[in-house]
Amino acid sequence: MTITSALNTAMSGLRAAGRASEVVSSNISNAMTPGYARRTLSVSSASVGFSGGVQVNGIQRHVDSQVLSDRRLAGAEFGYRSETSSFLTNIENLIGTPDQAGSLSARLSDFENSLITASSRPDANERLEAAAWAARDLAGAINTVSDGVQDARTQADRNIGTQVDRLNEALKSVERLNRQITAGSSQNSDTSSLMDQRQTLIDEISEMVPIRTVPRANDTVALYSTGGAILLDGRAAEIGFEPANIVTPYMSVGDGTLSGLTVNGFAINTTSQSGNLRGGTLGAQFEIRDELAPEAQEQMDALARDLIERFEDSTVDPTLLPGQAGLFTDANAPFDPLGEQGLASRLTVNSLVDPTAGGEAWRMRDGLGATAQGDVGNAQLLNALTDALNTTRLPNSGSFGGAAFSAIDLTAALTSQIGADRLREDQQLSFASAQFYEFTQLELADGVDTDVELQRLMAVEQAYAANARVIETVDEMIDTLMRI
């Protein structure tokens, strides 16, 4: 080996060691950076004539594509279950449990107790007023739950708008990074940082919509939802959505009062079972707005209807005329079976006894249709009102299994249904969380290990020192030759 070839070999080794130290330093400094993938320097032996050395082939970015894909799908499922579980927990809290003051069951029990108390002293006006107030509080509790359901729908609609905007931005950014990566690859530039940015964006997209990535030429990727929608293949798709200001019980996608989704101008399915973008946090918002919340509203409307019908019966209050509203009303009007939708939000106590509307408490004892006060010691109507609460009857709407219920039993059944749904969703959330955690750990295991990187750095330092020693020896040989 000539002195020149030895010097060239050592110089190539120094350059390779310098690049390797940069890669190791980058790995260590970005060990906790989201989307960062571990790098290694790819080298090979170089031989030109009688000269050798080290040739730097490039930087390799290490990613297990299968684990990454599984982690993204698990993350989408975790986000989806988190949103639906949070909704059901919120509804359960609004309804409350029987042991909680202010819950539906507690309000109904308070109303029943107030009727019993009033019937023991029907001449005591303050007890009659307490019964009227208890009836009003019960109606208000049902209104509160119904309003909470619609607030959840409104918030879900707003979340959809926000997520669609962000989804469009992220897809455009991935499209732009694909072009930059293609340009960098054609110039043999290191595109690892661009791929890190793209991975972070795709991770964000996958939380909203479960996706599959498909490799394309020049290190670019295409994105497809697991529901079959093309989100990015060369060009990013444009997702369309029109948010509503406020969502009411009477609004739905079916009647055109609520917006669905479009992809490049074409309407797509948004249901939880067969939607093109189902799953993920975006799919969860559609399920809350269009399925879970309307189901909860339907059950609340059925409860309100049952309460109204119990007291519209003339056998309970003989002073009522046919078609006249009873103790509980639909916005102070008699119940119309064709107008049940949203009834829970309109439920009110008859203004004839409502303390806040100038009502007269003695009508609780003498009847809503009474023209004047009757016998102050007659508790017959008050007892009939109590019996109406405890009479078992088949609900005329809702999904309660076709059994007959008293008012308190129907409320308990509703509470139990919501609680069971929430518990089932929490179990699904627990499984999704465990799955997401396991795939995340698998991904991290193939990530940056700082201990291993430090060991590599020590090896790089040794290689650097060895090459530096060769150069130093060559320098000494040249000095010796110059002195001859």
CSV table of C-alpha atoms in Angstrom, one decimal:
chain,number,residue,atom,x,y,z
A,1,MET,CA,0.0,0.0,0.0
A,2,THR,CA,1.4,3.4,-0.9
A,3,ILE,CA,1.5,6.3,1.5
A,4,THR,CA,-1.1,8.1,-0.6
A,5,SER,CA,-3.5,5.2,-0.6
A,6,ALA,CA,-3.1,4.8,3.2
A,7,LEU,CA,-3.8,8.5,3.6
A,8,ASN,CA,-6.9,8.4,1.4
A,9,THR,CA,-8.1,5.3,3.3
A,10,ALA,CA,-7.7,7.0,6.6
A,11,MET,CA,-9.4,10.2,5.4
A,12,SER,CA,-12.4,8.2,4.2
A,13,GLY,CA,-12.5,6.5,7.6
A,14,LEU,CA,-12.5,9.9,9.3
A,15,ARG,CA,-15.3,11.2,7.1
A,16,ALA,CA,-17.4,8.1,7.8
A,17,ALA,CA,-16.7,8.4,11.6
A,18,GLY,CA,-17.8,12.0,11.5
A,19,ARG,CA,-21.0,11.1,9.7
A,20,ALA,CA,-21.6,8.2,12.1
A,21,SER,CA,-21.1,10.5,15.1
A,22,GLU,CA,-23.7,12.9,13.7
A,23,VAL,CA,-26.2,10.1,13.2
A,24,VAL,CA,-25.7,8.9,16.8
A,25,SER,CA,-26.0,12.4,18.2
A,26,SER,CA,-29.2,12.9,16.2
A,27,ASN,CA,-30.6,9.6,17.6
A,28,ILE,CA,-29.8,10.5,21.2
A,29,SER,CA,-31.0,14.1,21.0
A,30,ASN,CA,-34.3,13.0,19.4
A,31,ALA,CA,-35.0,9.9,21.4
A,32,MET,CA,-38.2,11.4,22.8
A,33,THR,CA,-39.2,13.3,19.7
A,34,PRO,CA,-42.6,12.1,18.3
A,35,GLY,CA,-42.4,10.6,14.9
A,36,TYR,CA,-38.6,10.3,15.0
A,37,ALA,CA,-37.2,7.0,13.6
A,38,ARG,CA,-33.8,5.6,14.6
A,39,ARG,CA,-31.1,6.1,12.0
A,40,THR,CA,-27.9,4.2,11.2
A,41,LEU,CA,-25.2,5.0,8.7
A,42,SER,CA,-24.9,2.6,5.8
A,43,VAL,CA,-21.3,2.1,4.8
A,44,SER,CA,-19.4,-0.3,2.6
A,45,SER,CA,-15.8,-0.9,1.6
A,46,ALA,CA,-14.4,1.2,-1.3
A,47,SER,CA,-11.7,0.0,-3.6
A,48,VAL,CA,-10.3,1.9,-6.5
A,49,GLY,CA,-7.2,0.4,-8.0
A,50,PHE,CA,-4.8,-0.3,-5.1
A,51,SER,CA,-6.7,2.2,-2.8
A,52,GLY,CA,-9.2,1.2,-0.2
A,53,GLY,CA,-11.3,3.0,2.3
A,54,VAL,CA,-14.9,3.5,3.5
A,55,GLN,CA,-17.8,4.5,1.3
A,56,VAL,CA,-20.8,6.2,2.8
A,57,ASN,CA,-23.9,4.8,1.1
A,58,GLY,CA,-26.5,6.9,3.0
A,59,ILE,CA,-28.5,7.0,6.1
A,60,GLN,CA,-31.0,4.2,6.8
A,61,ARG,CA,-34.3,5.0,8.7
A,62,HIS,CA,-35.5,2.1,10.7
A,63,VAL,CA,-39.3,1.6,11.0
A,64,ASP,CA,-41.3,-1.6,11.4
A,65,SER,CA,-44.1,-0.8,9.0
A,66,GLN,CA,-46.4,-3.6,10.4
A,67,VAL,CA,-46.0,-2.5,14.0
A,68,LEU,CA,-46.5,1.1,13.0
A,69,SER,CA,-49.7,0.3,11.1
A,70,ASP,CA,-51.1,-1.8,14.0
A,71,ARG,CA,-50.3,0.9,16.5
A,72,ARG,CA,-52.1,3.5,14.3
A,73,LEU,CA,-55.2,1.3,14.1
A,74,ALA,CA,-55.1,0.7,17.8
A,75,GLY,CA,-54.7,4.4,18.5
A,76,ALA,CA,-57.8,5.1,16.3
A,77,GLU,CA,-59.8,2.5,18.2
A,78,PHE,CA,-58.6,4.0,21.5
A,79,GLY,CA,-59.6,7.5,20.5
A,80,TYR,CA,-63.0,6.2,19.2
A,81,ARG,CA,-63.8,4.4,22.4
A,82,SER,CA,-62.6,7.3,24.5
A,83,GLU,CA,-65.1,9.7,22.9
A,84,THR,CA,-68.1,7.3,23.0
A,85,SER,CA,-67.3,6.3,26.6
A,86,SER,CA,-67.0,10.0,27.6
A,87,PHE,CA,-70.5,10.7,26.1
A,88,LEU,CA,-72.2,7.8,27.9
A,89,THR,CA,-70.5,8.8,31.1
A,90,ASN,CA,-71.8,12.3,30.7
A,91,ILE,CA,-75.4,11.1,30.1
A,92,GLU,CA,-75.2,8.8,33.0
A,93,ASN,CA,-74.1,11.7,35.2
A,94,LEU,CA,-76.9,13.8,34.0
A,95,ILE,CA,-79.5,11.2,34.8
A,96,GLY,CA,-77.8,10.3,38.1
A,97,THR,CA,-78.2,7.3,40.3
A,98,PRO,CA,-81.0,6.8,42.9
A,99,ASP,CA,-78.6,7.6,45.8
A,100,GLN,CA,-77.7,11.0,44.3
A,101,ALA,CA,-79.7,14.0,45.2
A,102,GLY,CA,-81.0,15.7,42.1
A,103,SER,CA,-81.0,12.5,40.0
A,104,LEU,CA,-84.1,11.6,38.0
A,105,SER,CA,-84.9,8.8,40.4
A,106,ALA,CA,-84.5,11.1,43.4
A,107,ARG,CA,-86.7,13.8,41.8
A,108,LEU,CA,-89.4,11.3,41.1
A,109,SER,CA,-89.2,9.9,44.6
A,110,ASP,CA,-89.4,13.5,46.0
A,111,PHE,CA,-92.5,14.1,44.0
A,112,GLU,CA,-94.1,10.9,45.2
A,113,ASN,CA,-93.2,11.7,48.8
A,114,SER,CA,-94.6,15.3,48.5
A,115,LEU,CA,-97.9,13.9,47.2
A,116,ILE,CA,-98.1,11.5,50.2
A,117,THR,CA,-97.2,14.3,52.6
A,118,ALA,CA,-99.9,16.5,51.1
A,119,SER,CA,-102.5,13.8,51.2
A,120,SER,CA,-102.0,13.5,55.0
A,121,ARG,CA,-102.9,17.2,55.4
A,122,PRO,CA,-104.8,18.3,52.3
A,123,ASP,CA,-105.8,21.5,54.0
A,124,ALA,CA,-102.2,22.6,54.4
A,125,ASN,CA,-101.5,24.9,51.5
A,126,GLU,CA,-97.7,24.8,52.0
A,127,ARG,CA,-97.8,21.0,51.5
A,128,LEU,CA,-99.8,21.5,48.3
A,129,GLU,CA,-97.2,24.1,47.1
A,130,ALA,CA,-94.4,21.7,48.0
A,131,ALA,CA,-96.0,19.0,45.8
A,132,ALA,CA,-96.3,21.5,42.9
A,133,TRP,CA,-92.7,22.5,43.3
A,134,ALA,CA,-91.6,18.9,43.4
A,135,ALA,CA,-93.6,18.3,40.1
A,136,ARG,CA,-91.8,21.3,38.6
A,137,ASP,CA,-88.4,20.0,39.7
A,138,LEU,CA,-89.1,16.6,38.2
A,139,ALA,CA,-90.0,18.2,34.9
A,140,GLY,CA,-86.9,20.4,35.1
A,141,ALA,CA,-84.7,17.4,35.7
A,142,ILE,CA,-86.0,15.7,32.6
A,143,ASN,CA,-85.5,19.0,30.7
A,144,THR,CA,-81.9,19.1,31.9
A,145,VAL,CA,-81.0,15.6,30.7
A,146,SER,CA,-82.7,16.3,27.3
A,147,ASP,CA,-80.8,19.6,27.0
A,148,GLY,CA,-77.6,17.8,27.9
A,149,VAL,CA,-78.1,15.3,25.2
A,150,GLN,CA,-78.6,18.1,22.6
A,151,ASP,CA,-75.6,20.0,23.9
A,152,ALA,CA,-73.6,16.8,23.3
A,153,ARG,CA,-74.9,16.6,19.8
A,154,THR,CA,-74.1,20.3,19.2
A,155,GLN,CA,-70.6,19.8,20.5
A,156,ALA,CA,-70.1,16.7,18.4
A,157,ASP,CA,-71.2,18.7,15.3
A,158,ARG,CA,-68.6,21.4,16.2
A,159,ASN,CA,-65.9,18.8,16.8
A,160,ILE,CA,-66.7,17.3,13.4
A,161,GLY,CA,-66.1,20.7,11.7
A,162,THR,CA,-62.9,21.2,13.6
A,163,GLN,CA,-61.5,17.7,12.8
A,164,VAL,CA,-62.5,17.9,9.1
A,165,ASP,CA,-60.6,21.2,8.8
A,166,ARG,CA,-57.6,19.7,10.4
A,167,LEU,CA,-57.9,16.5,8.4
A,168,ASN,CA,-57.8,18.5,5.1
A,169,GLU,CA,-54.8,20.5,6.3
A,170,ALA,CA,-52.9,17.4,7.3
A,171,LEU,CA,-53.6,15.6,4.0
A,172,LYS,CA,-52.4,18.6,2.1
A,173,SER,CA,-49.2,18.7,4.2
A,174,VAL,CA,-48.6,15.0,3.5
A,175,GLU,CA,-49.1,15.6,-0.2
A,176,ARG,CA,-46.5,18.4,-0.1
A,177,LEU,CA,-44.0,16.3,1.9
A,178,ASN,CA,-44.4,13.5,-0.7
A,179,ARG,CA,-43.3,15.9,-3.4
A,180,GLN,CA,-40.4,17.1,-1.3
A,181,ILE,CA,-39.3,13.5,-0.5
A,182,THR,CA,-39.5,12.7,-4.2
A,183,ALA,CA,-37.3,15.7,-5.1
A,184,GLY,CA,-34.8,14.8,-2.3
A,185,SER,CA,-34.6,11.2,-3.4
A,186,SER,CA,-33.9,12.2,-7.0
A,187,GLN,CA,-31.0,14.3,-5.8
A,188,ASN,CA,-29.7,11.5,-3.4
A,189,SER,CA,-30.3,13.8,-0.4
A,190,ASP,CA,-31.2,12.6,3.0
A,191,THR,CA,-35.0,12.7,3.4
A,192,SER,CA,-35.2,11.2,6.8
A,193,SER,CA,-36.4,14.4,8.5
A,194,LEU,CA,-39.1,14.9,5.9
A,195,MET,CA,-40.2,11.3,6.5
A,196,ASP,CA,-40.3,12.0,10.3
A,197,GLN,CA,-42.6,15.0,9.6
A,198,ARG,CA,-44.8,12.9,7.3
A,199,GLN,CA,-45.1,10.1,9.9
A,200,THR,CA,-46.1,12.6,12.6
A,201,LEU,CA,-48.9,13.9,10.3
A,202,ILE,CA,-50.1,10.5,9.3
A,203,ASP,CA,-50.2,9.6,13.0
A,204,GLU,CA,-52.4,12.6,13.6
A,205,ILE,CA,-54.7,11.6,10.6
A,206,SER,CA,-54.9,8.0,11.9
A,207,GLU,CA,-56.3,9.2,15.2
A,208,MET,CA,-59.2,10.9,13.4
A,209,VAL,CA,-59.7,8.2,10.7
A,210,PRO,CA,-58.3,4.7,10.7
A,211,ILE,CA,-56.0,4.4,7.7
A,212,ARG,CA,-53.7,2.1,5.8
A,213,THR,CA,-50.6,3.4,4.1
A,214,VAL,CA,-49.5,2.0,0.7
A,215,PRO,CA,-45.9,2.6,-0.5
A,216,ARG,CA,-45.6,4.3,-3.8
A,217,ALA,CA,-42.6,5.2,-6.0
A,218,ASN,CA,-39.7,7.4,-4.7
A,219,ASP,CA,-40.6,6.7,-1.0
A,220,THR,CA,-44.0,8.4,-1.3
A,221,VAL,CA,-47.1,6.9,0.3
A,222,ALA,CA,-50.9,6.7,-0.5
A,223,LEU,CA,-53.5,6.8,2.3
A,224,TYR,CA,-56.7,4.8,2.3
A,225,SER,CA,-59.3,4.7,5.1
A,226,THR,CA,-60.1,1.2,6.4
A,227,GLY,CA,-63.7,2.0,5.2
A,228,GLY,CA,-62.5,2.2,1.6
A,229,ALA,CA,-62.2,6.0,1.0
A,230,ILE,CA,-59.1,7.3,-0.9
A,231,LEU,CA,-57.7,10.1,1.2
A,232,LEU,CA,-54.4,10.5,-0.6
A,233,ASP,CA,-53.0,9.0,-3.8
A,234,GLY,CA,-50.9,11.5,-5.6
A,235,ARG,CA,-53.3,14.3,-4.7
A,236,ALA,CA,-55.0,14.8,-1.3
A,237,ALA,CA,-58.8,14.3,-1.2
A,238,GLU,CA,-61.0,17.3,-0.2
A,239,ILE,CA,-63.3,16.4,2.7
A,240,GLY,CA,-66.5,18.5,2.9
A,241,PHE,CA,-68.7,19.3,5.9
A,242,GLU,CA,-71.1,22.1,6.8
A,243,PRO,CA,-71.4,22.6,10.6
A,244,ALA,CA,-74.7,23.6,12.2
A,245,ASN,CA,-74.8,26.4,14.8
A,246,ILE,CA,-77.1,24.5,17.2
A,247,VAL,CA,-78.4,20.9,17.0
A,248,THR,CA,-82.0,20.3,18.1
A,249,PRO,CA,-83.9,17.1,18.6
A,250,TYR,CA,-85.7,17.6,15.3
A,251,MET,CA,-82.5,17.6,13.1
A,252,SER,CA,-80.9,14.7,11.4
A,253,VAL,CA,-78.8,13.8,8.3
A,254,GLY,CA,-81.8,11.9,6.8
A,255,ASP,CA,-84.0,15.0,6.5
A,256,GLY,CA,-81.1,17.2,5.3
A,257,THR,CA,-81.0,19.5,8.4
A,258,LEU,CA,-77.6,18.1,9.4
A,259,SER,CA,-74.6,17.7,7.2
A,260,GLY,CA,-72.9,14.5,6.3
A,261,LEU,CA,-69.4,14.2,4.7
A,262,THR,CA,-68.3,14.5,1.1
A,263,VAL,CA,-65.0,13.3,-0.4
A,264,ASN,CA,-64.1,15.4,-3.5
A,265,GLY,CA,-67.8,16.5,-3.7
A,266,PHE,CA,-69.3,13.0,-3.5
A,267,ALA,CA,-71.4,12.2,-0.4
A,268,ILE,CA,-70.2,9.2,1.7
A,269,ASN,CA,-71.8,7.0,4.3
A,270,THR,CA,-71.1,8.2,7.9
A,271,THR,CA,-72.8,5.5,10.0
A,272,SER,CA,-70.9,3.6,12.6
A,273,GLN,CA,-71.4,0.2,10.9
A,274,SER,CA,-70.6,0.9,7.3
A,275,GLY,CA,-69.3,4.5,7.1
A,276,ASN,CA,-66.3,5.1,4.8
A,277,LEU,CA,-64.6,7.0,7.6
A,278,ARG,CA,-65.9,5.0,10.5
A,279,GLY,CA,-63.7,4.5,13.6
A,280,GLY,CA,-61.4,7.0,15.1
A,281,THR,CA,-62.4,10.3,16.8
A,282,LEU,CA,-64.1,11.6,13.7
A,283,GLY,CA,-66.3,8.5,13.4
A,284,ALA,CA,-67.0,8.7,17.1
A,285,GLN,CA,-68.4,12.3,16.8
A,286,PHE,CA,-70.8,11.2,14.0
A,287,GLU,CA,-71.9,8.2,16.1
A,288,ILE,CA,-72.6,10.5,19.1
A,289,ARG,CA,-74.4,13.1,17.0
A,290,ASP,CA,-76.5,10.8,14.8
A,291,GLU,CA,-76.9,7.5,16.8
A,292,LEU,CA,-76.0,7.5,20.5
A,293,ALA,CA,-77.5,10.9,21.4
A,294,PRO,CA,-80.8,10.4,19.3
A,295,GLU,CA,-81.2,7.0,21.0
A,296,ALA,CA,-80.8,8.6,24.4
A,297,GLN,CA,-83.2,11.4,23.4
A,298,GLU,CA,-85.8,8.8,22.3
A,299,GLN,CA,-85.7,7.1,25.7
A,300,MET,CA,-86.0,10.4,27.5
A,301,ASP,CA,-89.0,11.4,25.3
A,302,ALA,CA,-90.6,8.0,26.0
A,303,LEU,CA,-90.1,8.7,29.8
A,304,ALA,CA,-91.7,12.1,29.4
A,305,ARG,CA,-94.6,10.7,27.4
A,306,ASP,CA,-95.3,8.1,30.0
A,307,LEU,CA,-95.3,10.7,32.7
A,308,ILE,CA,-97.7,12.9,30.8
A,309,GLU,CA,-100.1,10.1,30.0
A,310,ARG,CA,-100.3,8.9,33.6
A,311,PHE,CA,-101.9,12.2,34.6
A,312,GLU,CA,-104.0,13.0,31.5
A,313,ASP,CA,-106.4,10.2,32.4
A,314,SER,CA,-109.7,11.5,33.5
A,315,THR,CA,-110.0,8.5,35.9
A,316,VAL,CA,-107.1,10.1,37.8
A,317,ASP,CA,-108.4,13.7,37.7
A,318,PRO,CA,-112.2,13.7,37.0
A,319,THR,CA,-112.2,17.5,36.5
A,320,LEU,CA,-110.3,17.2,33.2
A,321,LEU,CA,-112.2,17.6,30.0
A,322,PRO,CA,-111.4,15.4,26.9
A,323,GLY,CA,-108.3,16.7,25.2
A,324,GLN,CA,-107.3,18.9,28.2
A,325,ALA,CA,-103.7,18.8,29.5
A,326,GLY,CA,-103.0,17.1,32.7
A,327,LEU,CA,-100.5,17.8,35.5
A,328,PHE,CA,-97.6,17.4,33.1
A,329,THR,CA,-97.8,18.9,29.7
A,330,ASP,CA,-96.1,19.4,26.3
A,331,ALA,CA,-95.2,23.1,26.7
A,332,ASN,CA,-98.5,23.6,28.5
A,333,ALA,CA,-100.5,21.8,25.8
A,334,PRO,CA,-101.9,18.2,25.8
A,335,PHE,CA,-99.7,15.5,24.4
A,336,ASP,CA,-99.9,14.8,20.7
A,337,PRO,CA,-98.5,11.3,19.7
A,338,LEU,CA,-97.3,12.8,16.4
A,339,GLY,CA,-95.1,15.3,18.3
A,340,GLU,CA,-93.2,13.1,20.6
A,341,GLN,CA,-89.8,13.9,19.2
A,342,GLY,CA,-88.1,16.3,21.6
A,343,LEU,CA,-90.9,16.0,24.2
A,344,ALA,CA,-88.4,15.7,27.1
A,345,SER,CA,-87.1,19.2,26.4
A,346,ARG,CA,-90.6,20.7,26.3
A,347,LEU,CA,-92.0,18.9,29.3
A,348,THR,CA,-93.6,21.4,31.8
A,349,VAL,CA,-95.9,21.4,34.7
A,350,ASN,CA,-99.4,22.7,33.9
A,351,SER,CA,-99.4,26.4,34.3
A,352,LEU,CA,-102.6,26.1,36.4
A,353,VAL,CA,-100.5,24.8,39.3
A,354,ASP,CA,-97.0,26.0,38.3
A,355,PRO,CA,-95.8,28.3,41.1
A,356,THR,CA,-93.7,30.3,38.7
A,357,ALA,CA,-96.6,30.9,36.3
A,358,GLY,CA,-99.1,32.1,38.8
A,359,GLY,CA,-100.6,28.7,39.3
A,360,GLU,CA,-102.8,27.8,42.3
A,361,ALA,CA,-101.6,25.0,44.5
A,362,TRP,CA,-105.1,24.1,45.7
A,363,ARG,CA,-105.7,22.6,42.2
A,364,MET,CA,-103.4,19.7,43.2
A,365,ARG,CA,-106.1,18.8,45.7
A,366,ASP,CA,-109.3,19.8,43.9
A,367,GLY,CA,-108.4,19.2,40.2
A,368,LEU,CA,-107.0,21.1,37.3
A,369,GLY,CA,-110.5,21.7,35.8
A,370,ALA,CA,-112.1,22.8,39.1
A,371,THR,CA,-113.8,26.2,39.0
A,372,ALA,CA,-113.4,26.8,42.7
A,373,GLN,CA,-111.8,25.2,45.8
A,374,GLY,CA,-113.6,22.2,47.2
A,375,ASP,CA,-113.4,20.4,50.5
A,376,VAL,CA,-110.0,21.2,52.0
A,377,GLY,CA,-110.0,17.9,53.8
A,378,ASN,CA,-110.6,15.8,50.7
A,379,ALA,CA,-107.3,13.9,49.8
A,380,GLN,CA,-108.9,11.7,47.1
A,381,LEU,CA,-107.3,13.4,44.1
A,382,LEU,CA,-103.9,13.5,45.9
A,383,ASN,CA,-104.1,9.7,46.5
A,384,ALA,CA,-105.1,9.2,42.9
A,385,LEU,CA,-102.1,11.1,41.7
A,386,THR,CA,-99.9,8.9,43.9
A,387,ASP,CA,-101.6,5.8,42.6
A,388,ALA,CA,-101.0,7.0,39.0
A,389,LEU,CA,-97.3,7.0,39.7
A,390,ASN,CA,-97.3,3.5,41.0
A,391,THR,CA,-99.6,1.9,38.4
A,392,THR,CA,-97.8,-0.4,36.1
A,393,ARG,CA,-98.4,0.2,32.4
A,394,LEU,CA,-96.7,-0.5,29.1
A,395,PRO,CA,-94.8,2.4,27.8
A,396,ASN,CA,-96.2,3.5,24.4
A,397,SER,CA,-92.7,4.3,23.0
A,398,GLY,CA,-89.1,3.7,23.7
A,399,SER,CA,-87.2,0.4,23.9
A,400,PHE,CA,-87.9,-0.9,27.3
A,401,GLY,CA,-88.4,-4.6,26.5
A,402,GLY,CA,-92.2,-4.7,26.3
A,403,ALA,CA,-92.7,-5.0,30.1
A,404,ALA,CA,-95.1,-3.0,32.3
A,405,PHE,CA,-93.5,-0.4,34.6
A,406,SER,CA,-94.5,2.0,37.3
A,407,ALA,CA,-93.1,5.5,36.9
A,408,ILE,CA,-90.2,4.8,39.3
A,409,ASP,CA,-89.5,1.4,37.7
A,410,LEU,CA,-89.4,3.0,34.3
A,411,THR,CA,-86.9,5.6,35.5
A,412,ALA,CA,-84.8,2.9,37.0
A,413,ALA,CA,-84.9,0.9,33.8
A,414,LEU,CA,-83.7,3.9,31.9
A,415,THR,CA,-80.9,4.5,34.4
A,416,SER,CA,-79.9,0.9,34.2
A,417,GLN,CA,-79.8,0.9,30.4
A,418,ILE,CA,-77.5,3.9,30.3
A,419,GLY,CA,-75.3,2.5,33.0
A,420,ALA,CA,-75.0,-0.9,31.2
A,421,ASP,CA,-74.2,0.9,28.0
A,422,ARG,CA,-71.5,2.9,29.7
A,423,LEU,CA,-70.0,-0.1,31.4
A,424,ARG,CA,-69.9,-2.0,28.2
A,425,GLU,CA,-68.2,0.9,26.5
A,426,ASP,CA,-65.7,1.2,29.4
A,427,GLN,CA,-64.8,-2.4,28.9
A,428,GLN,CA,-64.2,-1.8,25.2
A,429,LEU,CA,-62.1,1.3,26.1
A,430,SER,CA,-60.0,-0.7,28.6
A,431,PHE,CA,-59.3,-3.3,25.9
A,432,ALA,CA,-58.5,-0.7,23.3
A,433,SER,CA,-56.2,1.1,25.8
A,434,ALA,CA,-54.3,-2.1,26.6
A,435,GLN,CA,-53.9,-2.9,22.9
A,436,PHE,CA,-52.7,0.6,22.1
A,437,TYR,CA,-50.2,0.5,24.9
A,438,GLU,CA,-48.8,-2.8,23.8
A,439,PHE,CA,-48.3,-1.7,20.2
A,440,THR,CA,-46.7,1.5,21.4
A,441,GLN,CA,-44.2,-0.4,23.5
A,442,LEU,CA,-43.4,-2.6,20.5
A,443,GLU,CA,-42.8,0.4,18.4
A,444,LEU,CA,-40.6,2.0,21.1
A,445,ALA,CA,-38.6,-1.2,21.5
A,446,ASP,CA,-37.4,-0.7,17.9
A,447,GLY,CA,-36.8,3.0,18.5
A,448,VAL,CA,-33.8,4.8,20.0
A,449,ASP,CA,-32.0,3.0,22.9
A,450,THR,CA,-29.7,5.6,24.4
A,451,ASP,CA,-27.5,2.9,26.0
A,452,VAL,CA,-26.9,1.2,22.6
A,453,GLU,CA,-26.3,4.6,20.9
A,454,LEU,CA,-23.6,5.5,23.5
A,455,GLN,CA,-21.9,2.2,22.8
A,456,ARG,CA,-22.0,3.0,19.1
A,457,LEU,CA,-20.6,6.4,19.9
A,458,MET,CA,-17.7,4.8,21.7
A,459,ALA,CA,-17.0,2.5,18.7
A,460,VAL,CA,-17.1,5.5,16.4
A,461,GLU,CA,-14.6,7.3,18.7
A,462,GLN,CA,-12.3,4.3,18.5
A,463,ALA,CA,-12.6,4.2,14.7
A,464,TYR,CA,-11.9,7.9,14.6
A,465,ALA,CA,-8.9,7.5,16.8
A,466,ALA,CA,-7.5,4.6,14.7
A,467,ASN,CA,-7.8,6.6,11.5
A,468,ALA,CA,-6.3,9.6,13.1
A,469,ARG,CA,-3.4,7.5,14.2
A,470,VAL,CA,-2.9,6.3,10.6
A,471,ILE,CA,-2.8,9.9,9.4
A,472,GLU,CA,-0.4,10.8,12.2
A,473,THR,CA,1.9,7.9,11.2
A,474,VAL,CA,1.7,8.9,7.5
A,475,ASP,CA,2.7,12.4,8.6
A,476,GLU,CA,5.7,11.1,10.5
A,477,MET,CA,6.8,8.9,7.5
A,478,ILE,CA,6.5,11.9,5.2
A,479,ASP,CA,8.6,14.0,7.6
A,480,THR,CA,11.2,11.2,7.7
A,481,LEU,CA,11.4,11.0,4.0
A,482,MET,CA,11.7,14.8,3.7
A,483,ARG,CA,14.7,14.7,6.0
A,484,ILE,CA,16.6,12.1,4.0
